Coordinates of C-alpha atoms and ligand atoms in Angstrom, one line a residue:
X17 CA 23.8 -25.6 26.8
X18 CA 21.4 -28.3 25.6
X19 CA 18.4 -26.5 27.1
X20 CA 15.7 -25.4 24.6
X21 CA 15.9 -21.7 23.6
X22 CA 13.5 -21.7 20.7
X23 CA 9.8 -22.6 20.6
X24 CA 8.7 -23.0 17.0
X25 CA 5.1 -23.8 16.2
X26 CA 4.1 -25.7 13.1
X27 CA 2.5 -23.5 10.5
X28 CA -0.8 -25.4 10.9
X29 CA -1.0 -23.7 14.2
X30 CA -1.3 -20.2 12.8
X31 CA -4.4 -18.9 14.5
X32 CA -7.7 -19.3 12.5
X33 CA -9.3 -16.4 14.4
X34 CA -8.2 -13.0 15.7
X35 CA -9.1 -12.3 19.3
X36 CA -11.3 -9.3 20.2
X37 CA -10.7 -8.2 23.8
X38 CA -13.9 -6.1 23.8
X39 CA -15.9 -9.3 24.3
X40 CA -14.3 -9.9 27.7
X41 CA -14.1 -6.4 29.1
X42 CA -16.2 -5.5 32.1
X43 CA -17.2 -2.2 30.4
X44 CA -17.1 -1.4 26.7
X45 CA -14.7 1.4 25.5
X46 CA -16.3 4.8 25.1
X47 CA -17.9 5.5 21.7
X48 CA -16.2 7.3 18.8
X49 CA -17.7 10.7 18.2
X50 CA -18.4 12.7 15.0
X51 CA -16.0 15.7 15.0
X52 CA -18.8 18.2 14.1
X53 CA -21.9 16.9 16.0
X54 CA -20.1 15.1 18.9
X55 CA -22.6 12.3 18.5
X56 CA -21.5 8.7 18.3
X57 CA -20.4 7.8 14.7
X58 CA -22.1 4.9 12.9
X59 CA -20.5 2.5 10.4
X60 CA -21.7 4.7 7.5
X61 CA -19.7 7.7 8.7
X62 CA -16.5 5.8 8.1
X63 CA -17.3 4.4 4.7
X64 CA -15.4 7.1 2.8
X65 CA -12.2 5.9 4.3
X66 CA -12.5 2.1 5.1
X67 CA -14.1 -1.0 3.6
X68 CA -17.2 -2.1 5.5
X69 CA -15.6 -5.4 6.5
X70 CA -12.9 -3.5 8.5
X71 CA -15.5 -1.0 9.9
X72 CA -17.5 -4.0 11.2
X73 CA -14.3 -5.4 12.9
X74 CA -13.7 -1.9 14.3
X75 CA -17.0 -1.9 16.2
X76 CA -17.3 -5.7 16.7
X77 CA -18.1 -7.2 20.2
X78 CA -17.6 -10.8 18.9
X79 CA -14.8 -12.6 20.8
X80 CA -13.4 -14.3 17.7
X81 CA -13.2 -13.0 14.2
X82 CA -12.2 -15.4 11.4
X83 CA -8.9 -14.8 9.6
X84 CA -9.6 -15.3 5.9
X85 CA -7.7 -18.2 4.3
X86 CA -5.8 -16.0 1.7
X87 CA -4.5 -14.0 4.7
X88 CA -3.4 -17.1 6.6
X89 CA -1.6 -18.3 3.4
X90 CA 0.5 -15.1 3.3
X91 CA 1.0 -15.1 7.1
X92 CA 2.7 -18.6 6.4
X93 CA 5.7 -16.8 4.9
X94 CA 6.8 -15.7 8.4
X95 CA 4.3 -17.0 10.9
X96 CA 4.1 -18.5 13.4
X97 CA 7.0 -16.3 14.5
X98 CA 9.5 -17.8 16.9
X99 CA 9.4 -17.4 20.7
X100 CA 12.8 -17.5 22.3
X101 CA 14.0 -18.1 25.9
X102 CA 16.8 -15.5 26.4
X103 CA 19.1 -17.8 28.3
X104 CA 22.3 -16.0 27.4
X105 CA 20.8 -12.7 28.5
X106 CA 19.6 -14.3 31.7
X107 CA 23.2 -15.5 32.3
X108 CA 24.6 -12.0 31.5
X109 CA 22.3 -10.5 34.0
X110 CA 22.9 -13.3 36.5
X111 CA 19.1 -13.3 37.2
X112 CA 16.8 -16.1 38.4
X113 CA 14.1 -14.6 36.1
X114 CA 13.0 -16.6 33.0
X115 CA 13.1 -14.1 30.1
X116 CA 11.2 -14.9 26.9
X117 CA 10.7 -12.9 23.8
X118 CA 8.4 -13.2 20.8
X119 CA 10.3 -12.1 17.7
X120 CA 8.3 -10.2 15.0
X121 CA 11.4 -9.1 13.1
X122 CA 11.1 -12.2 10.9
X123 CA 8.4 -10.6 8.7
X124 CA 9.5 -9.3 5.2
X125 CA 9.3 -5.7 6.4
X126 CA 11.1 -6.5 9.6
X127 CA 8.4 -5.8 12.2
X128 CA 4.9 -6.8 13.4
X129 CA 3.3 -4.3 11.0
X130 CA 2.7 -6.7 8.1
X131 CA 0.3 -8.7 10.5
X132 CA -2.2 -5.9 9.9
X133 CA -1.0 -4.5 6.5
X134 CA -1.8 -7.8 4.8
X135 CA -5.4 -8.2 6.0
X136 CA -6.1 -4.5 5.5
X137 CA -4.9 -4.8 1.8
X138 CA -7.0 -8.0 1.5
X139 CA -10.2 -6.5 2.7
X140 CA -9.7 -3.3 0.6
X141 CA -9.1 -5.5 -2.5
X142 CA -12.3 -7.4 -1.8
X143 CA -14.1 -4.1 -1.7
X144 CA -12.8 -3.2 -5.2
X145 CA -10.4 -0.5 -3.9
X146 CA -7.6 0.5 -6.3
X147 CA -5.5 2.8 -4.1
X148 CA -4.7 3.3 -0.4
X149 CA -3.2 6.4 1.1
X150 CA -1.4 6.3 4.4
X151 CA 1.2 8.1 6.5
X152 CA 4.4 6.8 8.0
X153 CA 6.9 8.1 10.5
X154 CA 10.2 6.3 10.4
X155 CA 8.9 4.2 7.5
X156 CA 8.0 0.8 9.2
X157 CA 4.3 1.1 8.5
X158 CA 4.8 2.6 5.0
X159 CA 7.1 -0.3 3.9
X160 CA 4.7 -2.9 5.4
X161 CA 1.7 -1.5 3.5
X162 CA 3.8 -1.1 0.4
X163 CA 4.6 -4.8 0.7
X164 CA 1.0 -5.7 1.2
X165 CA -0.1 -3.5 -1.7
X166 CA 2.3 -5.2 -4.0
X167 CA 0.8 -8.6 -3.1
X168 CA -2.7 -7.5 -3.9
X169 CA -2.1 -5.1 -6.8
X170 CA -3.2 -2.0 -4.9
X171 CA -1.5 1.4 -5.5
X172 CA 0.0 2.7 -2.2
X173 CA 0.7 6.4 -1.6
X174 CA 2.7 7.1 1.6
X175 CA 3.0 10.5 3.2
X176 CA 6.2 10.3 5.1
X177 CA 7.0 12.8 7.8
X178 CA 9.5 15.2 6.3
X179 CA 12.4 14.8 8.8
X180 CA 12.3 11.0 8.4
X181 CA 12.0 11.4 4.6
X182 CA 15.3 13.3 4.6
X183 CA 17.0 11.3 7.4
X184 CA 15.9 7.7 6.5
X185 CA 16.4 7.3 2.7
X186 CA 16.6 3.5 3.0
X187 CA 13.1 2.9 4.3
X188 CA 11.9 5.2 1.5
X189 CA 13.9 3.1 -1.0
X190 CA 12.3 -0.1 0.4
X191 CA 8.8 1.4 -0.1
X192 CA 9.7 2.4 -3.7
X193 CA 11.1 -1.0 -4.3
X194 CA 7.8 -2.5 -3.4
X195 CA 6.2 -0.1 -5.8
X196 CA 4.7 2.5 -3.5
X197 CA 4.9 6.3 -4.1
X198 CA 6.4 8.1 -1.2
X199 CA 5.8 11.8 -0.7
X200 CA 7.4 14.1 2.0
X201 CA 4.8 15.5 4.3
X202 CA 3.7 18.3 4.6
X203 CA 3.4 18.3 0.8
X204 CA 1.8 20.4 -1.9
X205 CA -0.5 17.6 -2.9
X206 CA -3.2 18.3 -0.3
X207 CA -5.0 21.4 1.2
X208 CA -3.8 20.3 4.7
X209 CA -0.2 20.2 3.5
X210 CA -0.4 23.5 1.5
X211 CA -1.9 25.3 4.5
X212 CA 1.0 24.3 6.7
X213 CA 3.7 25.0 4.1
X214 CA 2.2 28.5 3.6
X215 CA 2.8 29.3 7.3
X216 CA 6.1 27.4 7.5
X217 CA 7.7 26.4 4.2
X218 CA 10.4 24.1 5.8
X219 CA 8.0 22.5 8.4
X220 CA 9.6 19.2 9.6
X221 CA 6.3 17.4 9.5
X222 CA 4.6 15.2 12.1
X223 CA 2.5 12.0 12.1
X224 CA -0.6 14.1 12.8
X225 CA 0.0 16.2 9.7
X226 CA 0.8 13.2 7.5
X227 CA -2.5 11.5 8.7
X228 CA -4.4 14.7 7.7
X229 CA -2.9 14.5 4.2
X230 CA -3.6 10.8 3.7
X231 CA -7.2 11.1 5.0
X232 CA -7.8 14.1 2.6
X233 CA -6.6 12.1 -0.4
X234 CA -8.7 9.0 0.6
X235 CA -11.9 11.1 1.3
X236 CA -11.8 12.6 -2.2
X237 CA -12.1 9.5 -4.4
X238 CA -14.4 6.5 -4.3
X239 CA -11.7 4.0 -5.4
X240 CA -9.2 5.3 -2.8
X241 CA -9.2 4.4 0.9
X242 CA -7.1 5.2 3.9
X243 CA -5.2 2.8 6.2
X244 CA -3.7 3.3 9.6
X245 CA -0.9 1.1 11.0
X246 CA -1.8 1.4 14.7
X247 CA -4.2 2.9 17.2
X248 CA -7.5 1.6 15.8
X249 CA -9.4 -1.4 17.2
X250 CA -9.1 -3.5 14.0
X251 CA -5.4 -3.0 13.8
X252 CA -4.9 -4.2 17.4
X253 CA -7.3 -7.1 16.6
X254 CA -5.1 -8.2 13.7
X255 CA -2.0 -8.1 15.9
X256 CA -3.5 -10.6 18.4
X257 CA -2.0 -13.4 16.2
X258 CA 1.2 -12.5 18.2
X259 CA -0.3 -13.1 21.6
X260 CA -2.3 -16.1 20.5
X261 CA 0.8 -17.9 19.2
X262 CA 2.8 -16.8 22.2
X263 CA 0.2 -18.5 24.5
X264 CA 0.7 -21.8 22.7
X265 CA 4.5 -21.4 22.7
X266 CA 4.6 -20.6 26.5
X267 CA 2.6 -23.9 27.0
X268 CA 5.3 -25.7 24.9
X269 CA 7.9 -24.2 27.2
X270 CA 5.9 -25.6 30.1
X271 CA 5.8 -22.1 31.6
X272 CA 3.4 -19.1 31.8
X273 CA 4.3 -15.4 32.0
X274 CA 4.0 -13.5 35.3
X275 CA 4.9 -10.3 33.6
X276 CA 4.2 -9.1 30.0
X277 CA 6.0 -6.2 28.5
X278 CA 5.6 -4.2 25.2
X279 CA 6.6 -0.8 23.9
X280 CA 3.8 1.6 23.0
X281 CA 3.7 4.0 20.2
X282 CA 0.0 3.7 19.1
X283 CA -0.4 0.5 21.1
X284 CA -0.6 -2.2 18.4
X285 CA 2.4 -4.5 19.1
X286 CA 1.7 -4.1 22.8
X287 CA -2.1 -4.9 22.4
X288 CA -1.3 -7.7 20.0
X289 CA 0.9 -9.5 22.6
X290 CA -1.0 -8.8 25.8
X291 CA -4.8 -8.8 24.9
X292 CA -5.1 -12.6 24.5
X293 CA -3.4 -13.0 28.0
X294 CA -5.6 -10.3 29.5
X295 CA -8.7 -11.9 28.0
X296 CA -7.8 -15.2 29.6
X297 CA -7.3 -13.4 32.9
X298 CA -10.7 -11.7 32.6
X299 CA -12.3 -15.0 32.0
X300 CA -10.9 -16.3 35.3
X301 CA -7.4 -17.3 34.4
X302 CA -4.0 -16.4 35.8
X303 CA -3.5 -12.7 36.7
X304 CA -0.6 -11.2 34.9
X305 CA 1.3 -7.9 35.5
X306 CA 1.3 -6.0 32.2
X307 CA 3.7 -3.2 31.6
X308 CA 3.4 -0.7 28.7
X309 CA 6.7 1.1 28.0
X310 CA 6.8 4.5 26.3
X311 CA 9.4 7.2 25.5
X312 CA 9.8 9.9 28.1
X313 CA 9.8 12.4 25.3
X314 CA 6.3 11.4 24.1
X315 CA 4.6 10.0 27.1
X316 CA 0.9 9.7 26.3
X317 CA 0.1 7.0 28.9
X318 CA 2.1 8.5 31.8
X319 CA 1.6 12.3 31.1
X320 CA -1.3 12.6 28.8
X321 CA -5.0 13.2 29.6
X322 CA -7.6 10.5 29.1
X323 CA -9.9 12.7 27.0
X324 CA -11.6 12.9 23.6
X325 CA -9.2 14.2 21.0
X326 CA -8.5 14.2 17.2
X327 CA -6.2 11.7 15.7
X328 CA -4.7 14.2 13.3
X329 CA -3.5 17.8 13.3
X330 CA -6.0 19.3 10.7
X331 CA -8.9 17.7 12.7
X332 CA -10.4 15.7 9.9
X333 CA -10.7 12.4 12.0
X334 CA -13.5 11.5 14.4
X335 CA -12.9 12.1 18.1
X336 CA -11.8 9.2 20.2
X337 CA -11.3 9.0 24.0
X338 CA -7.7 8.1 24.6
X339 CA -4.6 9.1 26.5
X340 CA -3.4 12.1 24.6
X341 CA -0.8 14.8 24.7
X342 CA -3.0 17.0 22.5
X343 CA -3.2 16.8 18.7
X344 CA -0.9 19.8 18.2
X345 CA 1.9 18.4 20.4
X346 CA 5.1 17.8 18.5
X347 CA 7.5 15.6 20.4
X348 CA 11.2 16.5 20.3
X349 CA 13.4 14.6 17.9
X350 CA 14.4 11.1 19.2
X351 CA 15.3 7.9 17.4
X352 CA 12.2 5.8 18.0
X353 CA 10.2 7.2 15.1
X354 CA 7.4 4.6 15.7
X355 CA 6.8 6.0 19.2
X356 CA 6.3 9.6 18.2
X357 CA 2.5 9.8 18.2
X358 CA 0.4 12.2 20.4
X359 CA -2.3 9.7 21.2
X360 CA -2.7 6.1 22.3
X361 CA -5.0 3.3 21.1
X362 CA -8.4 3.8 22.7
X363 CA -8.5 0.2 23.7
X364 CA -5.1 0.4 25.4
X365 CA -6.1 3.7 27.1
X366 CA -9.3 2.0 28.3
X367 CA -7.6 -1.0 29.8
X368 CA -5.2 1.4 31.6
X369 CA -8.2 3.3 32.9
X370 CA -9.7 0.0 34.1
X371 CA -6.4 -0.7 36.1
X372 CA -5.6 -3.8 34.0
X373 CA -2.2 -2.5 32.9
X374 CA 0.6 -0.2 34.2
X375 CA 2.8 2.2 32.2
X376 CA 6.4 3.4 32.5
X377 CA 8.4 6.0 30.5
X378 CA 12.1 5.8 29.7
X379 CA 14.6 8.2 28.0
X380 CA 16.3 6.9 24.9
X381 CA 19.9 6.4 26.0
X382 CA 19.0 3.9 28.8
X383 CA 16.9 2.1 26.2
X384 CA 19.8 1.9 23.7
X385 CA 22.1 0.6 26.5
X386 CA 19.5 -2.2 27.1
X387 CA 19.3 -2.9 23.3
X388 CA 23.1 -3.2 23.0
X389 CA 23.3 -5.5 26.0
X390 CA 20.5 -7.6 24.4
X391 CA 22.3 -7.7 21.0
X392 CA 25.5 -8.8 22.6
X393 CA 23.8 -11.7 24.4
X394 CA 21.1 -12.8 21.9
X395 CA 22.6 -11.7 18.6
X396 CA 19.5 -9.9 17.3
X397 CA 19.8 -6.1 16.8
X398 CA 16.5 -4.7 18.0
X399 CA 14.5 -1.7 16.5
X400 CA 14.9 1.4 18.7
X401 CA 11.3 1.1 19.7
X402 CA 11.8 -2.4 20.9
X403 CA 14.6 -1.2 23.1
X404 CA 12.0 0.3 25.4
X405 CA 10.5 -3.1 26.0
X406 CA 13.9 -4.6 26.5
X407 CA 14.8 -1.9 29.1
X408 CA 11.7 -2.7 31.2
X409 CA 12.2 -6.5 30.8
X410 CA 15.8 -6.2 32.0
X411 CA 14.8 -3.9 34.9
X412 CA 12.2 -6.5 36.0
X413 CA 14.8 -9.3 35.7
X414 CA 17.2 -7.3 37.9
X415 CA 14.4 -6.8 40.5
X416 CA 14.0 -10.6 40.5
X417 CA 17.7 -10.9 41.3
X418 CA 17.5 -8.4 44.2
X419 CA 14.4 -10.1 45.6
X420 CA 15.8 -13.6 45.0
X421 CA 12.6 -14.7 43.1
X422 CA 12.2 -16.2 39.7
X423 CA 9.4 -14.8 37.6
X424 CA 8.6 -15.5 33.9
X425 CA 8.9 -12.3 31.8
X426 CA 7.7 -12.2 28.3
X427 CA 8.2 -9.2 26.0
X428 CA 7.5 -8.4 22.4
X429 CA 10.6 -7.9 20.3
X430 CA 8.5 -6.1 17.7
X431 CA 11.1 -5.5 15.0
X432 CA 14.8 -5.5 14.0
X433 CA 16.8 -2.4 13.8
X434 CA 18.7 -3.0 10.5
X435 CA 17.4 0.3 9.0
X436 CA 18.3 2.2 12.2
X437 CA 22.0 1.9 12.2
X438 CA 22.5 5.7 12.3
X439 CA 20.8 5.6 15.7
X440 CA 23.2 2.9 16.9
X441 CA 26.2 4.8 15.5
X442 CA 25.1 8.0 17.4
X443 CA 24.7 5.9 20.5
X444 CA 28.1 4.4 20.2
X445 CA 29.7 7.8 19.5
X446 CA 28.0 9.2 22.7
X447 CA 26.0 11.6 20.6
X448 CA 22.5 10.5 21.7
X449 CA 20.9 13.0 24.1
X450 CA 17.8 12.6 26.2
X451 CA 15.6 15.3 25.0
X452 CA 13.1 16.7 27.5
X453 CA 9.7 17.4 26.1
X454 CA 8.7 21.1 26.1
X455 CA 6.5 21.5 29.1
X456 CA 5.1 24.8 27.8
X457 CA 4.1 23.2 24.5
X458 CA 2.5 20.2 26.3
X459 CA 0.5 22.5 28.5
X460 CA -0.7 24.4 25.5
X461 CA -1.5 21.3 23.5
X462 CA -3.5 19.9 26.4
X463 CA -5.3 23.2 26.9
X464 CA -6.3 23.0 23.3
X465 CA -8.2 19.7 23.6
X466 CA -11.7 19.8 22.2
X467 CA -14.4 20.3 24.8
X468 CA -16.7 17.3 24.7
X469 CA -19.5 16.8 27.2
X470 CA -18.9 13.6 29.2
Ligands
LIG772 C1 5.4 1.1 14.4 C2 6.3 0.5 15.4 C3 6.1 0.6 16.7 C4 5.0 1.5 17.3 O1 3.7 1.1 17.0 P1 2.8 0.3 17.9 O2 1.5 0.4 17.3 O3 2.8 0.9 19.3 O4 3.3 -1.1 18.0 C5 6.9 -0.1 17.6 N1 7.9 -0.8 17.1 C6 8.1 -1.0 15.8 C7 9.2 -1.9 15.4 C8 7.3 -0.4 14.9 O5 7.5 -0.6 13.6

């Protein structure tokens, strides 16, 4: 038992630059279009919502973008995050596979999300912004931005999807502890919210609706901006600290991944881990198999269309080409709140279209079974979202056993599940059900995609 299980980098090794995959792609991702004119948007079109520094990152083709020193200083609280070799899990599975995981649950909010919340708050502060409006599903993003807002003295208003607001009071309490104001969405505070409540007073809400509300608030005031916790290029860019550190740690382990795995809601923890490895591959390095794992009840990569769509329900956002289930699609209730979004990051969608990654979808009970097996072997209780990545990593390890080959598998353990104990209690009590998505609703949502000339 003296074999190394933990690869810990010195804090001097926190990356000094984020990595931009666009610089190494054979073709650039399709342009973002104005919702009215269907013409490509320019940086000025986004200025009502974001500081120019983030807009320039959003459209950048530079390979490396410098991480400001004040951001690196804050990263130091939990970065570099540890990378573990899951030797006890390997043993439990009796597999020849070498299983590694990068653990992002060590951040103050308990997930990878502060990796982008902190720089987003920093660049907004630099631009003189006083308040940021945002949305949250299960509350991971809301609590991460609330944490970052508290560090920089920025007011944060979070529109939290109604069902989660009612069912997950502890994440809400965390946001309020950090000083943010949390409002159940749909709310009476915006036109988008009032329109929906007029039709259905007890609407359970959705991420698409909460985005509409936050964008509406941000668009109205000069001192108020909007922030998104996933999907956008600059968010995935900030998350590349995960993969850049992991590359160094795999070198310390004297190994290199054959298979990379991440769960995908909007694509940010997945992109953060895999883009630096994909970039190395595109520059002539080792070819890696990359697997995106999504919930079968909200399967944008495996069942969605690669088409232009809105990011929100009220259609206030620009149009982006992405794998989408349609902006009106409401997934059935399941426990991975962070994976309940109708679209996928345009960059992740694009690399799938280029054939650089594959995608699989799993139902939730098999993912919880994997999460429980992981917790019993490794001691860390994973976020329900992360259980999707663990399921796929275990399945690949079991394939290694059947084939009698040893492969190195690295997955992103993107957060802990300490605020998700109700889900684990339901699982243990046998109360979790695998909800099928409504095929009729999916067909309708896809039929309603905006028509955009190619
Ligand atoms: C938000 C969240 C996700 C989903 O978002 P991505 O952008 O796909 O990473 C997954 N896991 C955790 C723990 C989250 O908080």
